Amino acid sequence: MSDIETLKQESRIFNPPESFVKNAAISGMEQYKAMCAAAESDYEGFWAQLARENVQWHKPFTKTLNESEAPFYKWFEDGQLNVSYNCLDRNLQNGNAGKTAIIFESDDGKVTKVTYQELHDKVCQFANGLKSLGIKKGDRVVIYMPMSVEGVAAMQACARIGATHSVVFGGFSAKSLQERIIDAGAVAVITADEQVRGGKHLPLKAIVDEAIGMGGCDTLRNVVVYKRTGGNINFVSGRDLWLHDVIANQAATCEPEWVEAEHPLFILYTSGSTGKPKGVQHSSGGYLLWAMLTMKWTFDIKPTDVFWCTADIGWVTGHTYIAYGPLAVGATQIVFEGVPTFPNAGRFWDMIQKHKTTIFYTAPTAIRSLIKAAEADPAIHPNKYDLSSLRLLGSVGEPINPEAWMWYYKNVGRENCPIADTFWQTETGGHMITPLPGATPMVPGSCTLPLPGIMTAVVDETGHDLPWGQGGILVVKRPWPAMIRTIWGDADRFRKSYFPEELGGKTYLAGDGAVRNEKTGYFTITGRIDDVLNVSGHRMGTMEIESALVANPIVAEAAVVGKPDETTGESICAFVVLKRARPTGDEAKQIAKELRDWVAKEIGPIAKPKEIRFGDNLPKTRSGKIMRRLLRVIAKGEQITQDVSTLENPAILEQLKLAQ
Ligand code: WT7
């Protein structure tokens, strides 16, 4: 991966293609600057106007921003709306009833198209079905679903009746699922019998059973099961119901539940530097507004576009840029069940060609693994496919290194497509810093400039602005409509994590480091400044993985660090002390495998350490603090040049260096 110094030196500039600029919603830097200036001069007026123009309000708002309980900001608080109404009914009124909303491609390549009318009817039946189970406004519903039309419909159905959904990624374990059901106080789980990925059938319902079997899910009444494969599953009578039975005979219309703008649309769990994952709570009005605006600004969405975001609905990207944003702006989008490498690593390019995709949004990890695959097998190189439908590319979830950026630009975009390197987070609801495709000159490896109305800055630990060229911490100085509202059930943690006193209590702390280019002011993200790792664009807390490891009866102590990885960005490296003698050779390999499987069971396969090293001890200061910075150096295989004089047991460093 590229280091920061190299990134700071990057001087290649790529201007947006003329053909793109001509028809772009925001064309040229003048327009961008004018929008930023409008936000500067009348912040509330800027947002109020956009909210009136974009969202269909049931009851218009009169107050734009309430800062009286900062950092618990309220946006458009006396307005009422329904997000599902904005995504579906609006399109029926706009003449989009017969337009394709979703092109669904299953793992085995079967394609199903759903129009806006059909999606509306499906969601209404689903919503009526949920109501028939007694689910109502304010209830929480956990969604543990494969990528499917039904998955999107489940989210929309919750929104329609005012239930707050919490989607759990299908790769999380029973234990992770159980913790989320309990924390959210969910009354129902919507799941499928199985999911199909890369030709393999993976259980979902069985994991739900296991999660509930662990106990504590006292609020849960029902499990609704979508039949995806017809695989064998257990049914608990009275609790479990087939989705097709729940929606049978339900009307295809459902009066939306009008909710206040601040009503929680969803909770999405994400990792922090300490403790258990936190339930990031998002609003209805402000969130929807930003989902729509970023579809228009960043993706320059047009009625003729075929939009494809490859994320899973289990992550925030799949919320904003699959379940909500594209529908709210009436776009046609692709929803894909499978993986990029099945039946071969040309799957993405094949699907772009087949569906004439115009906007393609994926993660750097996927790009890097497809570069490797294309180099190994020229038959699946993107230049073997007709990708001429593409007009815009996007990148999300982690830094994109300049090499991967150039390859994406040349081989996928054929030097005709701008790349939107979108920096944002689960907490921000939508894009924050990104080039505007018809305006911003691009620099590989830089997410460039904040969107209009987003007041990002680089500051020191005390909250003071740093000059361009100097690295510091990334903050957002003013609230924005799509921001996180609180951590579900833990307002105190919300305040401490995101609005720390040291920064004055009103400045949003992103948790990333950043530096601005001395000449252009462009932002480059330098990585997390807390104990959060980013593996393949998946966010994970080192403490979470350590807790999982020490929960194993044979483990005495564990320390987890990130290690730069060519494909996944970072990889997980764990240093482990066992309660028994330090294993070596085959025994070490065997125990490492057992521990990896253990972590997969505790959290999910995405949290499996790539590397586990055993030691008699861990490097500690005299006061007993584990020196993680030394472990990071050892993990990288580099020489330790730091001062180790405070170390109580320096000999351990040699042992850990050799341990494999
Ligand atoms: C963290 C947020 C973005 C939504 C999906 C992930 C890193 C994200 C970029 C980017 C550099 C990026 C940051 C951030 N990140 N996008 N374009 N360039 N870093 O959301 O799971 O909440 O993770 O991902 O470190 O804090 P998330």
XYZ file of C-alpha atoms and ligand atoms in Angstrom:
687
model
C 0.000 0.000 0.000
C 1.104 3.552 -0.503
C 2.512 5.467 2.385
C 1.419 8.972 3.197
C 4.564 10.670 1.940
C 4.119 9.076 -1.487
C 0.467 10.083 -1.542
C 1.356 13.658 -0.662
C 3.731 13.748 -3.619
C 1.103 12.497 -6.075
C 0.865 15.157 -8.741
C -1.057 13.541 -11.591
C -4.265 15.411 -12.251
C -7.153 14.130 -14.333
C -9.782 16.582 -15.431
C -13.373 15.443 -15.777
C -13.979 14.422 -19.407
C -15.564 17.198 -21.513
C -18.411 14.922 -22.565
C -19.275 14.359 -18.936
C -19.036 18.007 -17.901
C -21.444 19.049 -20.659
C -24.414 17.202 -19.166
C -23.443 17.103 -15.503
C -25.770 18.331 -12.755
C -22.839 20.179 -11.213
C -20.546 21.189 -14.024
C -17.344 22.966 -13.218
C -15.670 24.212 -10.072
C -17.415 27.572 -10.278
C -20.764 25.944 -9.644
C -19.309 23.826 -6.837
C -17.769 26.893 -5.202
C -21.002 28.824 -5.527
C -22.858 26.034 -3.732
C -20.248 25.978 -0.963
C -20.521 29.744 -0.648
C -24.306 29.515 -0.401
C -23.941 27.042 2.463
C -21.368 29.285 4.176
C -23.469 32.414 4.007
C -26.804 30.932 5.127
C -26.282 27.429 6.454
C -29.839 26.714 7.543
C -31.350 28.393 4.495
C -29.170 26.262 2.240
C -30.390 23.008 3.794
C -33.992 24.153 4.150
C -34.280 24.921 0.466
C -32.782 21.571 -0.543
C -35.048 19.724 1.883
C -38.125 21.446 0.447
C -37.092 20.745 -3.139
C -36.135 17.099 -2.710
C -38.203 15.445 -0.005
C -41.968 15.003 -0.290
C -43.240 16.141 3.083
C -46.585 15.042 4.445
C -46.394 17.997 6.781
C -43.839 20.659 5.841
C -41.250 21.588 8.449
C -40.955 25.115 9.798
C -37.778 24.628 11.877
C -34.637 23.637 10.014
C -32.050 22.947 12.703
C -32.421 22.724 16.446
C -29.076 22.965 18.208
C -30.408 23.491 21.721
C -29.412 20.000 22.870
C -26.186 19.756 20.896
C -24.628 17.364 20.022
C -28.107 15.832 19.815
C -29.006 17.888 16.766
C -32.477 17.842 15.276
C -33.206 18.548 11.635
C -36.579 19.514 10.156
C -38.064 18.332 13.446
C -41.680 19.438 13.019
C -41.886 18.021 9.484
C -43.562 14.674 8.785
C -42.848 12.236 6.000
C -42.565 8.588 5.109
C -39.353 7.361 3.525
C -40.960 4.444 1.679
C -43.594 6.807 0.248
C -40.749 8.983 -1.038
C -39.048 5.970 -2.622
C -42.068 4.252 -4.157
C -45.362 6.185 -4.385
C -43.496 9.245 -5.607
C -42.337 7.235 -8.623
C -45.840 6.040 -9.379
C -46.937 9.685 -9.434
C -43.939 10.708 -11.571
C -44.766 8.368 -14.419
C -42.155 5.787 -13.380
C -44.656 3.032 -12.513
C -43.547 0.876 -15.442
C -39.869 1.739 -15.123
C -37.520 -0.982 -13.920
C -36.560 -0.290 -10.324
C -34.424 -3.366 -9.737
C -32.591 -5.706 -12.062
C -31.848 -8.646 -9.800
C -29.159 -11.110 -10.823
C -28.883 -14.250 -8.740
C -25.686 -16.093 -7.946
C -26.282 -18.507 -10.826
C -26.980 -15.716 -13.312
C -30.760 -15.724 -13.427
C -32.145 -12.232 -14.021
C -35.427 -10.901 -12.609
C -36.686 -7.382 -13.262
C -39.039 -5.520 -10.948
C -40.827 -2.298 -11.915
C -41.594 0.527 -9.508
C -45.247 -0.531 -9.510
C -44.314 -4.119 -8.697
C -41.896 -3.063 -5.984
C -44.512 -0.756 -4.492
C -47.063 -3.582 -4.403
C -44.575 -6.040 -2.930
C -43.515 -3.607 -0.208
C -47.129 -2.780 0.641
C -48.032 -6.471 0.979
C -44.938 -7.008 3.086
C -45.819 -3.997 5.252
C -49.404 -5.206 5.710
C -48.021 -8.638 6.623
C -45.763 -7.128 9.280
C -48.707 -5.152 10.634
C -50.730 -8.369 10.855
C -48.054 -9.639 13.249
C -48.654 -6.640 15.457
C -45.492 -4.827 14.394
C -45.984 -1.085 14.671
C -44.298 2.296 14.604
C -41.226 2.427 16.827
C -40.753 -1.364 17.046
C -37.366 -2.702 16.034
C -37.006 -5.405 13.400
C -33.745 -7.221 12.673
C -33.179 -8.119 9.027
C -30.745 -10.985 8.361
C -31.206 -11.496 4.656
C -29.299 -12.352 1.508
C -28.918 -9.771 -1.265
C -32.367 -9.967 -2.825
C -35.387 -7.957 -3.878
C -36.993 -9.298 -0.687
C -34.137 -7.885 1.397
C -34.692 -4.402 -0.026
C -38.472 -4.861 0.289
C -38.073 -5.844 3.959
C -36.251 -2.578 4.683
C -38.808 -0.539 2.744
C -41.694 -2.355 4.453
C -40.300 -1.457 7.875
C -39.922 2.155 6.770
C -43.492 2.139 5.501
C -44.971 1.204 8.880
C -42.498 3.269 10.895
C -40.667 0.254 12.339
C -36.943 0.823 12.848
C -34.875 -1.813 11.065
C -31.486 -3.118 11.970
C -29.888 -5.067 9.155
C -27.237 -7.574 10.214
C -24.785 -8.641 7.517
C -25.295 -12.308 6.578
C -21.634 -13.030 7.355
C -22.011 -12.321 11.071
C -22.161 -15.246 13.495
C -25.053 -16.397 15.681
C -23.449 -14.701 18.676
C -23.131 -11.351 16.875
C -26.717 -11.671 15.702
C -27.950 -12.497 19.208
C -26.159 -9.476 20.671
C -27.764 -7.193 18.102
C -31.265 -8.646 18.600
C -30.907 -8.059 22.339
C -29.366 -4.590 22.105
C -31.989 -3.384 19.632
C -34.827 -5.066 21.545
C -36.149 -6.495 18.278
C -39.691 -7.885 18.119
C -39.054 -9.822 14.912
C -36.268 -11.145 12.705
C -36.734 -11.316 8.946
C -34.442 -13.891 7.378
C -34.189 -16.499 4.607
C -33.792 -20.242 4.723
C -30.368 -19.999 3.088
C -28.227 -17.628 1.095
C -26.363 -18.570 -2.059
C -22.923 -17.155 -2.720
C -20.322 -18.433 -5.131
C -22.307 -21.624 -5.774
C -22.478 -22.488 -2.076
C -25.585 -22.652 0.068
C -25.062 -21.014 3.450
C -27.528 -21.272 6.304
C -29.279 -18.170 7.609
C -32.350 -19.522 9.401
C -30.254 -22.093 11.276
C -28.028 -19.270 12.525
C -31.089 -17.313 13.652
C -32.229 -20.418 15.582
C -28.799 -20.718 17.158
C -28.787 -17.014 18.085
C -32.190 -17.234 19.760
C -31.156 -20.492 21.430
C -28.364 -18.624 23.198
C -31.059 -16.917 25.216
C -31.812 -13.349 26.188
C -33.869 -12.425 23.105
C -36.852 -11.716 25.322
C -38.486 -9.082 23.157
C -38.556 -11.324 20.085
C -41.929 -12.718 19.010
C -41.582 -13.833 15.389
C -39.148 -15.027 12.783
C -40.284 -14.423 9.208
C -38.556 -16.644 6.646
C -38.147 -15.920 2.959
C -37.856 -19.163 0.996
C -34.774 -18.665 -1.159
C -33.565 -22.218 -1.770
C -36.111 -24.535 -0.207
C -33.325 -26.055 1.890
C -34.180 -28.018 4.976
C -34.857 -25.869 8.043
C -36.457 -26.201 11.452
C -39.665 -24.401 12.230
C -40.724 -23.403 15.712
C -44.495 -23.324 15.634
C -46.097 -20.123 16.796
C -42.813 -18.234 16.374
C -41.678 -18.947 12.828
C -43.630 -18.014 9.704
C -42.979 -18.225 5.986
C -42.862 -14.829 4.315
C -45.162 -16.103 1.539
C -47.759 -17.017 4.173
C -47.409 -13.682 5.955
C -48.065 -11.722 2.765
C -50.656 -14.061 1.218
C -53.951 -12.239 0.664
C -52.501 -8.930 1.826
C -53.567 -5.814 -0.063
C -51.101 -4.284 -2.511
C -51.635 -0.856 -1.018
C -50.675 0.251 2.450
C -51.238 3.727 3.824
C -47.803 4.896 4.951
C -47.244 5.706 8.616
C -46.332 9.388 8.693
C -43.415 9.899 11.028
C -41.543 12.902 12.380
C -38.361 13.785 10.502
C -36.282 12.645 13.482
C -37.987 9.246 13.745
C -35.277 6.529 13.669
C -35.351 4.939 10.225
C -32.681 2.425 11.147
C -30.002 1.317 13.546
C -26.855 -0.148 12.051
C -24.172 -1.708 14.223
C -20.570 -0.799 13.585
C -17.286 -1.347 15.381
C -15.619 1.178 17.610
C -12.284 1.228 19.369
C -13.694 -0.083 22.640
C -16.423 -2.416 23.747
C -19.163 -4.038 21.738
C -20.286 -2.714 18.343
C -22.420 0.380 18.626
C -25.881 0.837 17.170
C -25.619 3.897 14.953
C -29.063 5.504 14.879
C -30.168 7.404 11.786
C -33.103 9.726 11.191
C -35.783 9.663 8.483
C -35.896 13.183 6.995
C -32.270 14.291 7.078
C -31.012 10.876 6.043
C -33.365 10.631 3.062
C -32.431 14.134 1.937
C -28.732 13.294 1.881
C -29.293 9.927 0.173
C -31.060 11.815 -2.623
C -28.648 14.721 -2.877
C -25.575 12.517 -3.044
C -27.229 10.398 -5.751
C -27.649 13.644 -7.695
C -24.362 15.337 -6.866
C -21.817 12.535 -6.573
C -23.430 10.119 -9.003
C -24.968 12.731 -11.298
C -27.899 10.327 -11.599
C -30.033 10.644 -14.746
C -33.326 8.932 -15.685
C -31.534 6.738 -18.239
C -28.829 5.458 -15.895
C -28.328 1.859 -14.876
C -26.772 2.204 -11.453
C -24.879 -0.582 -9.713
C -23.568 -0.460 -6.178
C -21.933 -3.796 -5.358
C -22.182 -3.449 -1.561
C -24.284 -5.695 0.646
C -27.428 -4.317 2.309
C -25.785 -5.344 5.591
C -23.477 -2.311 5.379
C -24.331 1.372 5.283
C -23.345 1.584 1.603
C -26.099 -0.908 0.828
C -28.561 1.151 2.871
C -27.922 4.537 1.295
C -26.951 3.476 -2.226
C -29.201 0.424 -2.728
C -32.203 0.392 -0.393
C -32.918 4.145 -0.302
C -30.958 6.564 -2.531
C -31.490 4.998 -5.979
C -35.205 4.402 -5.347
C -35.834 7.888 -3.968
C -34.466 9.392 -7.197
C -36.321 6.910 -9.418
C -33.241 5.168 -10.809
C -32.898 1.717 -12.320
C -30.398 -0.296 -10.308
C -28.780 -3.695 -10.240
C -28.986 -5.859 -7.125
C -26.532 -8.741 -7.184
C -26.731 -11.819 -5.004
C -23.330 -13.316 -5.682
C -19.618 -12.651 -5.413
C -17.188 -11.028 -7.904
C -15.216 -14.234 -8.433
C -17.974 -16.684 -9.363
C -18.215 -18.387 -11.807
C -14.996 -16.496 -12.552
C -13.346 -13.173 -11.753
C -14.865 -11.612 -14.889
C -18.329 -11.579 -13.288
C -18.463 -7.806 -12.687
C -17.341 -6.980 -16.220
C -19.749 -9.530 -17.652
C -22.627 -8.001 -15.708
C -21.695 -4.437 -16.697
C -21.720 -5.553 -20.337
C -24.941 -7.539 -20.034
C -26.984 -4.906 -18.189
C -25.379 -1.889 -19.892
C -24.416 -0.469 -16.522
C -23.661 3.245 -16.633
C -22.558 3.921 -13.044
C -20.479 1.366 -11.171
C -19.667 1.720 -7.479
C -17.400 -0.782 -5.747
C -14.625 -1.181 -3.150
C -10.848 -0.938 -3.666
C -10.395 -4.458 -2.272
C -12.574 -5.847 -5.047
C -10.631 -3.854 -7.633
C -7.273 -5.046 -6.289
C -8.320 -8.686 -6.276
C -9.706 -8.369 -9.809
C -6.439 -6.796 -10.990
C -4.595 -9.869 -9.733
C -7.124 -12.192 -11.339
C -6.967 -10.341 -14.684
C -3.191 -10.475 -14.669
C -3.311 -14.221 -14.057
C -5.991 -14.933 -16.670
C -6.217 -12.586 -19.680
C -9.556 -14.158 -20.685
C -11.310 -12.350 -17.832
C -9.440 -9.052 -18.202
C -11.904 -6.133 -18.446
C -10.525 -5.357 -21.942
C -12.228 -8.558 -23.119
C -15.648 -7.047 -22.400
C -17.706 -4.247 -23.878
C -17.791 -1.722 -21.039
C -18.697 1.237 -23.230
C -21.975 1.834 -21.365
C -20.030 3.066 -18.328
C -19.884 6.802 -17.737
C -18.951 7.046 -14.062
C -17.032 4.922 -11.559
C -17.041 5.050 -7.791
C -14.886 3.739 -4.982
C -15.878 3.296 -1.346
C -14.965 1.927 2.045
C -11.196 2.304 2.258
C -8.388 4.287 0.712
C -7.804 3.503 -2.954
C -4.095 3.348 -3.709
C -2.956 5.237 -6.834
C -1.986 2.007 -8.668
C -5.473 0.549 -8.248
C -6.992 3.938 -9.123
C -5.014 4.086 -12.406
C -5.945 0.533 -13.345
C -9.631 1.197 -12.646
C -9.449 4.454 -14.618
C -7.717 2.931 -17.635
C -9.040 -0.595 -17.860
C -12.575 -0.231 -16.599
C -13.321 3.426 -17.328
C -11.205 3.493 -20.536
C -10.102 7.007 -19.525
C -13.630 8.257 -20.228
C -15.113 7.937 -16.785
C -14.471 10.113 -13.762
C -13.838 8.226 -10.514
C -15.641 9.326 -7.366
C -13.416 8.263 -4.468
C -16.068 8.676 -1.790
C -14.967 9.092 1.797
C -17.699 8.584 4.382
C -18.722 6.374 7.295
C -21.640 4.473 8.789
C -22.121 7.490 11.038
C -22.227 10.092 8.269
C -25.183 8.518 6.435
C -23.805 9.394 3.007
C -20.801 10.750 1.138
C -18.767 13.496 2.817
C -15.606 14.074 0.797
C -15.560 13.127 -2.872
C -14.802 14.566 -6.285
C -17.866 15.790 -8.170
C -17.630 13.953 -11.476
C -18.431 16.951 -13.669
C -16.410 19.442 -11.699
C -13.476 18.293 -9.599
C -10.077 17.598 -11.170
C -9.069 14.208 -9.772
C -5.852 13.132 -8.101
C -5.355 9.374 -7.627
C -5.480 8.459 -3.934
C -7.216 11.649 -2.812
C -10.915 11.954 -2.036
C -10.416 15.648 -2.923
C -12.962 18.083 -1.431
C -16.038 17.997 0.822
C -19.514 18.179 -0.668
C -21.290 21.543 -0.446
C -22.573 22.070 3.103
C -20.105 19.632 4.648
C -17.665 21.545 6.846
C -14.714 19.186 7.159
C -11.362 20.313 8.577
C -8.020 18.959 9.745
C -7.252 19.952 13.335
C -4.860 19.116 16.180
C -5.830 17.351 19.451
C -7.180 20.568 20.905
C -9.409 21.285 17.915
C -7.283 24.021 16.334
C -7.030 24.188 12.557
C -3.789 22.947 11.082
C -2.193 24.481 8.019
C -2.501 22.618 4.717
C 0.304 20.088 4.392
C 0.239 19.151 8.065
C -1.352 15.868 9.089
C -3.957 15.879 11.857
C -7.381 14.642 12.780
C -10.414 14.851 10.547
C -13.445 16.638 11.967
C -16.728 18.076 10.751
C -17.358 21.483 12.241
C -21.075 21.834 11.695
C -23.923 19.327 11.972
C -25.353 18.009 8.705
C -28.791 16.466 8.042
C -27.694 12.817 7.595
C -25.433 12.641 10.629
C -25.722 9.928 13.286
C -28.313 10.954 15.910
C -27.131 8.834 18.808
C -25.877 5.392 19.706
C -28.924 3.272 20.348
C -29.395 3.073 24.103
C -26.116 4.795 24.922
C -26.281 8.562 24.571
C -23.241 8.965 26.776
C -21.079 6.810 24.532
C -22.340 8.795 21.533
C -21.173 12.043 23.082
C -17.814 10.660 24.165
C -17.059 8.868 20.890
C -18.022 11.590 18.437
C -18.192 14.934 20.240
C -15.377 14.796 22.798
C -14.925 17.631 25.270
C -11.342 18.252 24.090
C -12.767 19.417 20.768
C -15.389 21.595 22.431
C -18.249 19.084 22.420
C -19.811 20.276 19.165
C -17.273 19.164 16.580
C -17.768 15.733 15.016
C -14.716 13.502 15.360
C -14.524 11.119 12.407
C -11.876 8.809 13.870
C -9.645 9.185 10.810
C -6.443 11.080 10.260
C -6.169 13.386 7.247
C -3.856 15.801 5.520
C -4.674 18.522 2.984
C -2.522 19.130 -0.048
C -0.453 22.280 0.353
C -1.485 23.740 -2.993
C -4.948 22.376 -3.736
C -6.343 21.844 -0.238
C -7.386 18.359 -1.334
C -7.948 15.862 1.469
C -6.085 12.581 1.736
C -7.284 10.182 4.419
C -4.324 8.750 6.312
C -6.230 5.998 8.125
C -7.936 5.440 11.465
C -6.509 7.131 14.512
C -8.216 4.716 16.905
C -8.037 0.953 17.361
C -10.296 0.268 14.415
C -9.126 -1.859 11.482
C -10.332 -1.786 7.911
C -10.079 -5.217 6.314
C -11.465 -5.422 2.779
C -13.517 -2.312 3.537
C -15.019 -4.019 6.607
C -14.651 -2.164 9.835
C -13.514 -4.076 12.896
C -12.385 -3.173 16.394
C -9.122 -4.717 17.604
C -10.644 -4.967 21.113
C -13.605 -6.906 19.792
C -11.309 -9.516 18.251
C -9.139 -9.613 21.380
C -12.214 -10.194 23.554
C -13.298 -12.991 21.243
C -9.868 -14.626 21.517
C -9.611 -14.415 25.306
C -13.114 -15.856 25.610
C -11.537 -19.127 24.478
C -10.651 -21.213 27.558
C -7.106 -21.963 26.372
C -6.181 -18.300 25.789
C -4.592 -16.234 28.547
C -3.981 -12.999 26.671
C -4.294 -11.595 23.179
C -3.333 -8.427 21.330
C -4.554 -7.672 17.824
C -2.999 -5.241 15.363
C -3.504 -4.348 11.718
C -0.873 -5.146 9.117
C -0.800 -3.529 5.660
C -2.028 -5.978 3.027
C -1.735 -5.662 -0.738
C -5.233 -6.890 -1.453
C -7.366 -6.335 1.626
C -5.814 -3.002 2.653
C -5.196 -4.237 6.156
C -5.082 -7.740 7.584
C -5.601 -8.951 11.126
C -2.546 -10.138 13.041
C -3.065 -11.592 16.541
C -0.425 -12.155 19.205
C -1.609 -14.808 21.618
C -0.414 -16.158 24.974
C -1.912 -19.504 25.915
C -2.652 -20.766 29.414
C -0.516 -23.769 28.507
C 3.072 -23.889 27.147
C 3.770 -21.921 23.970
C 3.086 -24.211 21.004
C 5.502 -24.551 18.081
C 5.559 -26.280 14.687
C 2.525 -28.331 13.711
C 0.924 -27.891 17.086
C 1.051 -24.103 16.673
C -0.550 -24.424 13.234
C -3.308 -26.634 14.611
C -4.111 -24.318 17.517
C -3.984 -21.254 15.255
C -6.599 -22.888 13.042
C -8.783 -23.691 16.047
C -8.556 -20.086 17.219
C -9.379 -18.698 13.789
C -12.492 -20.870 13.647
C -13.317 -19.757 17.167
C -13.231 -16.077 16.158
C -15.432 -16.891 13.160
C -17.968 -18.384 15.571
C -17.730 -15.508 18.028
C -17.931 -12.649 15.511
C -18.055 -13.921 11.936
C -15.630 -15.179 9.276
C -14.676 -11.585 8.346
C -12.981 -11.182 11.749
C -10.698 -14.243 11.423
C -7.068 -13.261 12.047
C -4.964 -13.925 8.972
C -1.940 -14.523 11.159
C -1.627 -15.766 14.747
C 1.710 -15.667 16.584
C 2.221 -17.345 19.939
C 4.442 -15.964 22.668
C 5.278 -16.697 26.299
C 4.170 -13.159 26.989
C 3.388 -9.845 25.284
C 5.592 -6.737 25.271
C 4.435 -4.668 28.238
C 5.440 -1.525 30.046
C 6.228 -1.757 33.746
C 2.691 -0.660 34.496
C 1.401 -3.623 32.472
C 0.270 -1.842 29.327
C 0.659 -3.824 26.107
C 2.844 -1.908 23.646
C 0.829 -2.301 20.481
C 2.996 0.013 18.431
C 5.840 -2.488 18.791
C 3.530 -5.319 17.791
C 2.599 -3.379 14.666
C 6.260 -3.137 13.714
C 6.807 -6.842 14.371
C 3.714 -7.765 12.353
C 5.083 -5.807 9.402
C 8.367 -7.699 9.699
C 10.290 -4.461 10.190
C 13.168 -3.670 12.525
C 12.260 -2.013 15.797
C 13.842 1.422 15.892
C 11.660 2.848 18.655
C 12.745 3.325 22.220
C 12.067 0.116 24.157
C 13.541 1.269 27.460
C 10.121 1.365 29.146
C 9.601 -2.261 28.251
C 9.572 -4.704 31.125
C 10.433 -7.780 29.079
C 12.439 -6.802 25.960
C 13.433 -10.410 25.246
C 9.888 -11.174 24.202
C 10.363 -9.085 21.049
C 12.862 -11.565 19.599
C 10.548 -14.466 20.312
C 7.565 -12.810 18.645
C 9.632 -11.807 15.615
C 10.544 -15.429 15.000
C 7.146 -16.887 15.836
C 5.048 -17.643 12.795
C -14.230 4.066 7.554
C -15.711 3.964 7.659
C -17.912 4.546 3.583
C -19.039 3.678 3.856
C -18.629 2.258 4.003
C -17.653 2.034 5.135
C -12.686 4.292 5.807
C -14.254 4.859 3.922
C -12.921 5.805 2.491
C -12.239 6.442 1.404
C -10.288 6.354 2.696
C -12.176 5.465 3.637
C -12.408 5.345 6.860
C -13.739 5.483 7.561
N -13.045 4.865 4.504
N -14.192 5.410 2.710
N -12.862 6.780 0.278
N -10.924 6.705 1.569
N -10.869 5.739 3.735
O -18.166 2.606 6.299
O -17.645 0.705 7.830
O -18.337 2.965 8.714
O -16.080 2.615 7.674
O -13.796 3.532 6.315
O -11.436 4.869 7.726
O -13.646 5.983 8.876
P -17.597 2.181 7.687
